[in-house]
Tab-separated table of C-alpha atoms (C1' of nucleotides) in Angstrom:
chain	number	residue	atom	x	y	z
A	1	MET	CA	-96.212	-7.945	54.594
A	2	ALA	CA	-99.573	-9.278	53.761
A	3	ASN	CA	-101.514	-11.627	51.599
A	4	GLU	CA	-99.177	-12.731	48.890
A	5	THR	CA	-99.416	-16.315	49.958
A	6	THR	CA	-102.998	-16.133	51.100
A	7	GLU	CA	-104.495	-15.655	47.636
A	8	LYS	CA	-107.418	-17.948	47.396
A	9	PRO	CA	-108.870	-18.885	44.031
A	10	PRO	CA	-112.318	-17.389	43.608
A	11	LEU	CA	-113.842	-20.784	42.942
A	12	ILE	CA	-112.834	-24.233	44.135
A	13	LEU	CA	-114.273	-26.725	41.706
A	14	GLU	CA	-114.071	-29.575	44.178
A	15	ASN	CA	-116.511	-27.723	46.394
A	16	PHE	CA	-118.802	-26.495	43.667
A	17	LEU	CA	-122.015	-28.472	43.669
A	18	PRO	CA	-122.801	-28.600	39.966
A	19	TYR	CA	-119.283	-29.789	39.320
A	20	ARG	CA	-119.383	-32.453	42.003
A	21	LEU	CA	-122.782	-33.666	40.949
A	22	ASN	CA	-121.737	-33.847	37.360
A	23	LYS	CA	-118.572	-35.735	37.990
A	24	ALA	CA	-120.301	-38.247	40.210
A	25	ALA	CA	-123.130	-38.769	37.743
A	26	GLU	CA	-120.730	-39.119	34.861
A	27	ALA	CA	-118.574	-41.643	36.649
A	28	ILE	CA	-121.530	-43.777	37.653
A	29	SER	CA	-123.164	-43.583	34.251
A	30	GLN	CA	-120.038	-44.729	32.531
A	31	ARG	CA	-119.617	-47.697	34.782
A	32	PHE	CA	-123.175	-48.744	34.312
A	33	ALA	CA	-123.061	-48.069	30.583
A	34	SER	CA	-120.125	-50.401	30.196
A	35	LEU	CA	-122.374	-53.207	31.440
A	36	TYR	CA	-125.181	-52.846	28.932
A	37	ARG	CA	-122.767	-51.978	26.187
A	38	GLU	CA	-120.674	-55.064	26.699
A	39	GLN	CA	-123.574	-57.412	27.301
A	40	TYR	CA	-126.002	-56.207	24.678
A	41	GLY	CA	-124.224	-53.624	22.546
A	42	LEU	CA	-126.667	-50.933	23.580
A	43	THR	CA	-125.932	-47.228	23.428
A	44	ARG	CA	-127.093	-44.823	26.098
A	45	PRO	CA	-130.150	-43.575	24.199
A	46	GLU	CA	-131.055	-47.150	23.320
A	47	TRP	CA	-130.822	-48.315	26.894
A	48	ARG	CA	-132.935	-45.405	28.054
A	49	THR	CA	-135.573	-46.114	25.471
A	50	LEU	CA	-135.638	-49.780	26.350
A	51	ALA	CA	-135.858	-49.072	30.051
A	52	THR	CA	-138.595	-46.497	29.675
A	53	LEU	CA	-140.685	-48.795	27.528
A	54	GLY	CA	-140.004	-51.695	29.828
A	55	GLN	CA	-141.338	-49.721	32.726
A	56	PHE	CA	-144.384	-48.203	31.087
A	57	GLY	CA	-145.407	-50.788	28.535
A	58	VAL	CA	-146.713	-48.759	25.616
A	59	LEU	CA	-145.573	-45.260	24.848
A	60	THR	CA	-145.125	-42.850	21.968
A	61	ALA	CA	-141.699	-41.624	20.958
A	62	THR	CA	-142.552	-38.179	22.221
A	63	ALA	CA	-143.530	-39.533	25.612
A	64	ILE	CA	-140.258	-41.419	25.882
A	65	GLY	CA	-138.360	-38.270	25.111
A	66	ALA	CA	-140.314	-36.240	27.634
A	67	HIS	CA	-139.822	-38.757	30.375
A	68	SER	CA	-136.143	-39.361	29.916
A	69	SER	CA	-135.229	-35.894	28.657
A	70	MET	CA	-133.980	-36.992	25.284
A	71	HIS	CA	-134.265	-35.000	22.130
A	72	LYS	CA	-136.814	-36.365	19.712
A	73	THR	CA	-134.316	-37.206	17.018
A	74	LYS	CA	-132.331	-39.153	19.573
A	75	VAL	CA	-135.395	-41.141	20.469
A	76	SER	CA	-136.276	-41.597	16.842
A	77	ARG	CA	-132.898	-43.110	16.132
A	78	ALA	CA	-132.893	-45.285	19.206
A	79	VAL	CA	-136.334	-46.599	18.304
A	80	PHE	CA	-135.117	-47.413	14.835
A	81	ALA	CA	-132.100	-49.288	16.182
A	82	LEU	CA	-134.182	-51.303	18.629
A	83	GLU	CA	-136.692	-52.072	15.918
A	84	GLN	CA	-133.902	-53.406	13.718
A	85	ARG	CA	-133.066	-55.952	16.374
A	86	TYR	CA	-136.694	-56.877	16.821
A	87	TRP	CA	-136.672	-55.737	20.417
A	88	LEU	CA	-139.412	-53.215	19.818
A	89	ARG	CA	-142.310	-52.807	17.459
A	90	ARG	CA	-144.526	-49.969	16.338
A	91	LYS	CA	-148.255	-50.130	16.297
A	92	ARG	CA	-150.259	-47.640	14.322
A	93	ASP	CA	-152.726	-45.750	16.408
A	94	GLU	CA	-156.135	-45.954	14.777
A	95	ALA	CA	-157.490	-42.889	16.499
A	96	ASP	CA	-154.516	-40.660	15.685
A	97	ARG	CA	-152.482	-41.738	12.742
A	98	ARG	CA	-149.571	-39.393	13.446
A	99	ILE	CA	-148.768	-41.422	16.504
A	100	GLU	CA	-146.806	-44.594	16.906
A	101	ASN	CA	-147.479	-46.746	19.914
A	102	LEU	CA	-144.227	-48.377	20.789
A	103	GLU	CA	-143.911	-51.607	22.649
A	104	LEU	CA	-141.189	-54.103	23.460
A	105	THR	CA	-141.368	-57.457	21.736
A	106	PRO	CA	-141.012	-60.616	23.836
A	107	ALA	CA	-137.349	-60.671	22.870
A	108	GLY	CA	-137.037	-57.050	23.928
A	109	ARG	CA	-138.719	-57.745	27.223
A	110	LYS	CA	-136.285	-60.529	27.862
A	111	VAL	CA	-133.317	-58.245	27.341
A	112	TYR	CA	-134.989	-55.651	29.496
A	113	ALA	CA	-135.699	-58.103	32.295
A	114	ASP	CA	-132.110	-59.203	32.271
A	115	LEU	CA	-130.771	-55.671	32.273
A	116	ALA	CA	-133.143	-54.722	35.058
A	117	LYS	CA	-131.477	-57.382	37.144
A	118	VAL	CA	-128.077	-56.055	36.207
A	119	ALA	CA	-129.233	-52.585	37.170
A	120	HIS	CA	-130.416	-53.676	40.577
A	121	ALA	CA	-127.227	-55.540	41.219
A	122	PHE	CA	-125.238	-52.519	40.180
A	123	GLU	CA	-127.203	-50.260	42.460
A	124	ALA	CA	-126.951	-52.692	45.354
A	125	GLU	CA	-123.204	-52.849	44.956
A	126	LEU	CA	-123.004	-49.101	44.883
A	127	LEU	CA	-125.188	-48.653	47.924
A	128	SER	CA	-123.326	-51.232	49.921
A	129	ASN	CA	-120.230	-49.156	49.409
A	130	LEU	CA	-121.901	-46.017	50.618
A	131	GLY	CA	-123.064	-47.600	53.828
A	132	PRO	CA	-126.551	-47.123	55.267
A	133	ARG	CA	-125.674	-43.609	56.314
A	134	GLY	CA	-124.380	-42.522	52.919
A	135	GLU	CA	-127.336	-44.128	51.211
A	136	LYS	CA	-129.815	-42.302	53.351
A	137	GLU	CA	-128.074	-38.988	52.856
A	138	LEU	CA	-127.666	-39.352	49.131
A	139	LYS	CA	-131.270	-40.310	48.616
A	140	ALA	CA	-132.516	-37.502	50.809
A	141	GLY	CA	-130.258	-35.010	49.051
A	142	LEU	CA	-131.465	-36.133	45.653
A	143	ALA	CA	-135.052	-35.941	46.800
A	144	ALA	CA	-134.471	-32.355	47.890
A	145	LEU	CA	-133.017	-31.538	44.500
A	146	GLU	CA	-135.862	-33.194	42.677
A	147	ALA	CA	-138.372	-31.285	44.723
A	148	TYR	CA	-136.599	-28.086	43.769
A	149	PHE	CA	-136.875	-28.806	40.067
A	150	ARG	CA	-140.581	-29.364	40.242
B	1	MET	CA	-157.335	-65.269	39.932
B	2	ALA	CA	-154.019	-63.833	40.767
B	3	ASN	CA	-151.546	-61.158	39.852
B	4	GLU	CA	-152.771	-59.732	36.596
B	5	THR	CA	-153.076	-56.304	38.084
B	6	THR	CA	-150.127	-56.649	40.424
B	7	GLU	CA	-147.478	-56.809	37.706
B	8	LYS	CA	-144.703	-54.528	38.760
B	9	PRO	CA	-142.130	-53.337	36.259
B	10	PRO	CA	-138.748	-54.869	36.990
B	11	LEU	CA	-137.126	-51.472	37.235
B	12	ILE	CA	-138.527	-48.108	38.255
B	13	LEU	CA	-136.337	-45.452	36.747
B	14	GLU	CA	-137.448	-42.812	39.218
B	15	ASN	CA	-135.960	-44.896	41.998
B	16	PHE	CA	-132.818	-45.931	40.192
B	17	LEU	CA	-129.865	-44.022	41.549
B	18	PRO	CA	-127.783	-43.605	38.390
B	19	TYR	CA	-130.844	-42.306	36.608
B	20	ARG	CA	-131.763	-39.864	39.353
B	21	LEU	CA	-128.238	-38.645	39.721
B	22	ASN	CA	-127.902	-38.151	36.017
B	23	LYS	CA	-131.110	-36.264	35.606
B	24	ALA	CA	-130.343	-33.980	38.509
B	25	ALA	CA	-126.821	-33.302	37.293
B	26	GLU	CA	-128.003	-32.674	33.771
B	27	ALA	CA	-130.719	-30.289	34.866
B	28	ILE	CA	-128.356	-28.281	37.036
B	29	SER	CA	-125.599	-28.224	34.466
B	30	GLN	CA	-127.894	-26.895	31.817
B	31	ARG	CA	-129.179	-24.127	34.001
B	32	PHE	CA	-125.709	-23.086	34.946
B	33	ALA	CA	-124.449	-23.447	31.396
B	34	SER	CA	-127.079	-21.070	30.151
B	35	LEU	CA	-125.511	-18.402	32.356
B	36	TYR	CA	-121.974	-18.581	31.014
B	37	ARG	CA	-123.214	-19.190	27.519
B	38	GLU	CA	-125.411	-16.135	27.489
B	39	GLN	CA	-122.993	-13.873	29.293
B	40	TYR	CA	-119.741	-14.878	27.634
B	41	GLY	CA	-120.580	-17.266	24.824
B	42	LEU	CA	-118.597	-20.040	26.449
B	43	THR	CA	-119.160	-23.695	25.724
B	44	ARG	CA	-119.009	-26.334	28.437
B	45	PRO	CA	-115.444	-27.454	27.695
B	46	GLU	CA	-114.346	-23.842	27.487
B	47	TRP	CA	-115.884	-22.968	30.825
B	48	ARG	CA	-114.281	-25.984	32.419
B	49	THR	CA	-110.907	-25.091	31.043
B	50	LEU	CA	-111.240	-21.520	32.183
B	51	ALA	CA	-112.375	-22.548	35.641
B	52	THR	CA	-109.625	-25.096	36.072
B	53	LEU	CA	-106.966	-22.645	35.019
B	54	GLY	CA	-108.498	-19.950	37.166
B	55	GLN	CA	-108.276	-22.167	40.170
B	56	PHE	CA	-104.792	-23.555	39.640
B	57	GLY	CA	-102.991	-20.760	37.861
B	58	VAL	CA	-100.655	-22.545	35.479
B	59	LEU	CA	-101.344	-25.968	34.054
B	60	THR	CA	-100.659	-28.093	31.022
B	61	ALA	CA	-103.468	-29.210	28.746
B	62	THR	CA	-103.028	-32.754	29.939
B	63	ALA	CA	-103.388	-31.707	33.546
B	64	ILE	CA	-106.577	-29.831	32.766
B	65	GLY	CA	-107.997	-32.889	31.101
B	66	ALA	CA	-107.042	-35.146	33.974
B	67	HIS	CA	-108.555	-32.867	36.539
B	68	SER	CA	-111.828	-32.216	34.811
B	69	SER	CA	-112.133	-35.560	33.022
B	70	MET	CA	-112.104	-34.164	29.541
B	71	HIS	CA	-110.638	-35.863	26.532
B	72	LYS	CA	-107.428	-34.305	25.319
B	73	THR	CA	-108.863	-33.225	22.017
B	74	LYS	CA	-111.656	-31.474	23.828
B	75	VAL	CA	-109.142	-29.620	25.947
B	76	SER	CA	-107.026	-28.851	22.919
B	77	ARG	CA	-109.947	-27.247	21.160
B	78	ALA	CA	-111.113	-25.355	24.200
B	79	VAL	CA	-107.606	-23.999	24.728
B	80	PHE	CA	-107.494	-22.887	21.134
B	81	ALA	CA	-110.831	-21.111	21.430
B	82	LEU	CA	-109.825	-19.316	24.622
B	83	GLU	CA	-106.528	-18.356	23.085
B	84	GLN	CA	-108.340	-16.821	20.126
B	85	ARG	CA	-110.154	-14.503	22.488
B	86	TYR	CA	-106.941	-13.647	24.298
B	87	TRP	CA	-108.254	-15.085	27.534
B	88	LEU	CA	-105.437	-17.569	27.780
B	89	ARG	CA	-101.875	-17.810	26.647
B	90	ARG	CA	-99.341	-20.535	26.177
B	91	LYS	CA	-95.854	-20.397	27.538
B	92	ARG	CA	-93.190	-22.708	26.238
B	93	ASP	CA	-91.608	-24.778	28.926
B	94	GLU	CA	-87.843	-24.433	28.723
B	95	ALA	CA	-87.121	-27.667	30.524
B	96	ASP	CA	-89.522	-29.790	28.468
B	97	ARG	CA	-90.378	-28.405	25.085
B	98	ARG	CA	-93.277	-30.755	24.471
B	99	ILE	CA	-95.194	-29.038	27.195
B	100	GLU	CA	-97.287	-25.931	27.104
B	101	ASN	CA	-97.823	-24.060	30.317
B	102	LEU	CA	-101.217	-22.502	30.060
B	103	GLU	CA	-102.255	-19.439	31.941
B	104	LEU	CA	-105.127	-17.003	31.886
B	105	THR	CA	-104.418	-13.517	30.619
B	106	PRO	CA	-105.573	-10.558	32.695
B	107	ALA	CA	-108.642	-10.390	30.474
B	108	GLY	CA	-109.249	-14.088	31.041
B	109	ARG	CA	-108.867	-13.679	34.768
B	110	LYS	CA	-111.433	-10.946	34.701
B	111	VAL	CA	-113.955	-13.141	32.954
B	112	TYR	CA	-113.123	-15.907	35.348
B	113	ALA	CA	-113.530	-13.728	38.399
B	114	ASP	CA	-116.882	-12.594	37.156
B	115	LEU	CA	-118.057	-16.093	36.389
B	116	ALA	CA	-116.839	-17.302	39.744
B	117	LYS	CA	-119.197	-14.809	41.309
B	118	VAL	CA	-122.003	-16.018	39.103
B	119	ALA	CA	-121.195	-19.555	40.126
B	120	HIS	CA	-121.336	-18.769	43.799
B	121	ALA	CA	-124.597	-16.935	43.400
B	122	PHE	CA	-126.004	-19.849	41.473
B	123	GLU	CA	-124.944	-22.296	44.106
B	124	ALA	CA	-126.265	-20.116	46.905
B	125	GLU	CA	-129.624	-19.881	45.201
B	126	LEU	CA	-129.714	-23.611	44.757
B	127	LEU	CA	-128.760	-24.321	48.330
B	128	SER	CA	-131.255	-21.889	49.727
B	129	ASN	CA	-133.921	-23.893	47.978
B	130	LEU	CA	-132.737	-27.127	49.447
B	131	GLY	CA	-132.813	-25.825	52.950
B	132	PRO	CA	-130.075	-26.473	55.518
B	133	ARG	CA	-131.221	-30.054	55.880
B	134	GLY	CA	-131.201	-30.837	52.169
B	135	GLU	CA	-127.847	-29.138	51.771
B	136	LYS	CA	-126.279	-31.171	54.506
B	137	GLU	CA	-127.671	-34.410	53.140
B	138	LEU	CA	-126.728	-33.722	49.559
B	139	LYS	CA	-123.186	-32.779	50.460
B	140	ALA	CA	-122.776	-35.784	52.705
B	141	GLY	CA	-124.204	-38.080	50.051
B	142	LEU	CA	-121.876	-36.702	47.430
B	143	ALA	CA	-118.941	-37.051	49.771
B	144	ALA	CA	-119.814	-40.708	50.260
B	145	LEU	CA	-119.936	-41.210	46.520
B	146	GLU	CA	-116.654	-39.447	46.008
B	147	ALA	CA	-115.026	-41.562	48.643
B	148	TYR	CA	-116.267	-44.647	46.844
B	149	PHE	CA	-114.698	-43.603	43.571
B	150	ARG	CA	-111.320	-43.108	45.114
C	1	DA	C1'	-166.653	-27.337	5.436
C	2	DA	C1'	-162.381	-24.783	5.031
C	3	DT	C1'	-158.463	-22.631	6.537
C	4	DA	C1'	-154.926	-21.864	10.027
C	5	DG	C1'	-152.229	-23.579	13.469
C	6	DA	C1'	-150.401	-27.313	16.272
C	7	DT	C1'	-148.324	-31.946	16.811
C	8	DC	C1'	-145.851	-36.346	15.494
C	9	DG	C1'	-142.072	-38.385	13.654
C	10	DT	C1'	-138.268	-38.270	10.039
C	11	DC	C1'	-134.627	-36.587	7.254
C	12	DA	C1'	-130.827	-33.544	5.455
C	13	DC	C1'	-127.500	-30.912	7.021
C	14	DA	C1'	-124.355	-28.644	10.478
C	15	DA	C1'	-121.903	-28.740	14.717
C	16	DT	C1'	-119.737	-31.424	18.263
C	17	DT	C1'	-117.295	-35.198	19.863
C	18	DG	C1'	-114.183	-39.184	19.871
C	19	DC	C1'	-110.652	-42.110	17.799
C	20	DA	C1'	-106.427	-43.035	15.596
C	21	DA	C1'	-102.574	-41.481	13.366
C	22	DC	C1'	-99.140	-38.103	13.437
C	23	DT	C1'	-95.069	-34.731	14.697
C	24	DA	C1'	-92.024	-33.336	18.007
C	25	DA	C1'	-89.620	-34.031	22.028
C	26	DA	C1'	-88.120	-36.582	26.158
C	27	DT	C1'	-86.848	-40.908	28.461
C	28	DT	C1'	-85.234	-45.516	28.752
C	29	DG	C1'	-81.953	-48.947	28.428
C	30	DA	C1'	-78.880	-51.953	25.941
D	1	DT	C1'	-74.725	-43.373	21.880
D	2	DC	C1'	-78.598	-44.283	19.666
D	3	DA	C1'	-82.677	-47.093	18.758
D	4	DA	C1'	-87.060	-48.078	20.979
D	5	DT	C1'	-90.576	-46.494	23.807
D	6	DT	C1'	-93.248	-43.020	26.021
D	7	DT	C1'	-95.421	-38.497	26.423
D	8	DA	C1'	-97.619	-33.868	24.861
D	9	DG	C1'	-100.463	-31.857	21.870
D	10	DT	C1'	-102.702	-31.433	17.109
D	11	DT	C1'	-105.163	-32.913	13.121
D	12	DG	C1'	-108.056	-35.724	9.793
D	13	DC	C1'	-111.723	-38.519	9.684
D	14	DA	C1'	-115.743	-41.061	11.452
D	15	DA	C1'	-119.530	-41.337	14.556
D	16	DT	C1'	-122.812	-38.998	17.353
D	17	DT	C1'	-125.758	-35.278	18.311
D	18	DG	C1'	-128.598	-31.173	17.539
D	19	DT	C1'	-131.200	-27.895	14.319
D	20	DG	C1'	-134.503	-26.701	10.997
D	21	DA	C1'	-137.474	-27.943	7.566
D	22	DC	C1'	-140.687	-31.150	5.967
D	23	DG	C1'	-145.014	-34.292	5.006
D	24	DA	C1'	-148.703	-36.093	7.231
D	25	DT	C1'	-152.267	-35.687	10.370
D	26	DC	C1'	-155.125	-33.704	13.855
D	27	DT	C1'	-157.574	-29.647	16.279
D	28	DA	C1'	-159.576	-25.132	16.578
D	29	DT	C1'	-161.848	-21.245	14.659
D	30	DT	C1'	-164.710	-19.324	11.586
DNA sequence: AATAGATCGTCACAATTGCAACTAAATTGA
DNA sequence: TCAATTTAGTTGCAATTGTGACGATCTATT
């Protein structure tokens, strides 16, 4: 008599890092997304575009895409949507007329400033639930991952 | 004269946990996905379905969705695709005829076993690049997150 | 200059996903 | 017992996303 009952599945998803990482990221993203969706009706690509511009001031669509790993059509559409609401405007670049220099309008900056606060509050809430230990570990682990990708 | 040059953006994406987590998860997922896509032409939902079934043996579509957080239509389509390739089969449940008990075929199990190996190799490669320290931290951080979600 | 090749952003179209309605079957409870 | 509700899975349709081609512009090479 042997290993009939001892058959172990070749892969346990709950222990598999890409799976765990993905599930955690997805869960957090959705929670956070519900905030900016409910408060400002923003989609994920729109929020990312807003946040990237808010942080860097003036950028091209391509630069936004490169920084936040979004496809250029996604950025293009998000830019259009934000422009419609007058939260963003395009400025022709005199030196290179293919380029559009994108910038938040005052209204856009206001939304951004508010959402930045929401983001910090969200993060603080999250971290407080991880405890100082969990926070330290998570941040260090992420840093290790990020170093690996570079 | 004051803080013209000291203006800090309200939110630094590179420090924002949901953003970091998401980018890391996305980067890893894509790398791993390229493996099962190239080797077996599987999509993400298909791989997830295969892996879940491989781990648990027999499950309903609903159970697969619940476990891997996939929408039921996504599961339905993935099941259909795997069935087409004879990697999965449905068994009517005699006690409850609404239910389909899904199970990998021998061919499906073979693919699964192979991909499980690929998965472990992938994870091992990743972990070796994080070092024992990074591995420990990342796993602990994820565990803290997972505990929070529960 | 002039041509070839690269880059920026957009659009049409195709593939993927999500939502809501649906069929079939089981459960509930009056 | 049988109508009302719930559950499992599929399908049609709408929204979202990705792909490839495009016009416009810039850069490099000759």
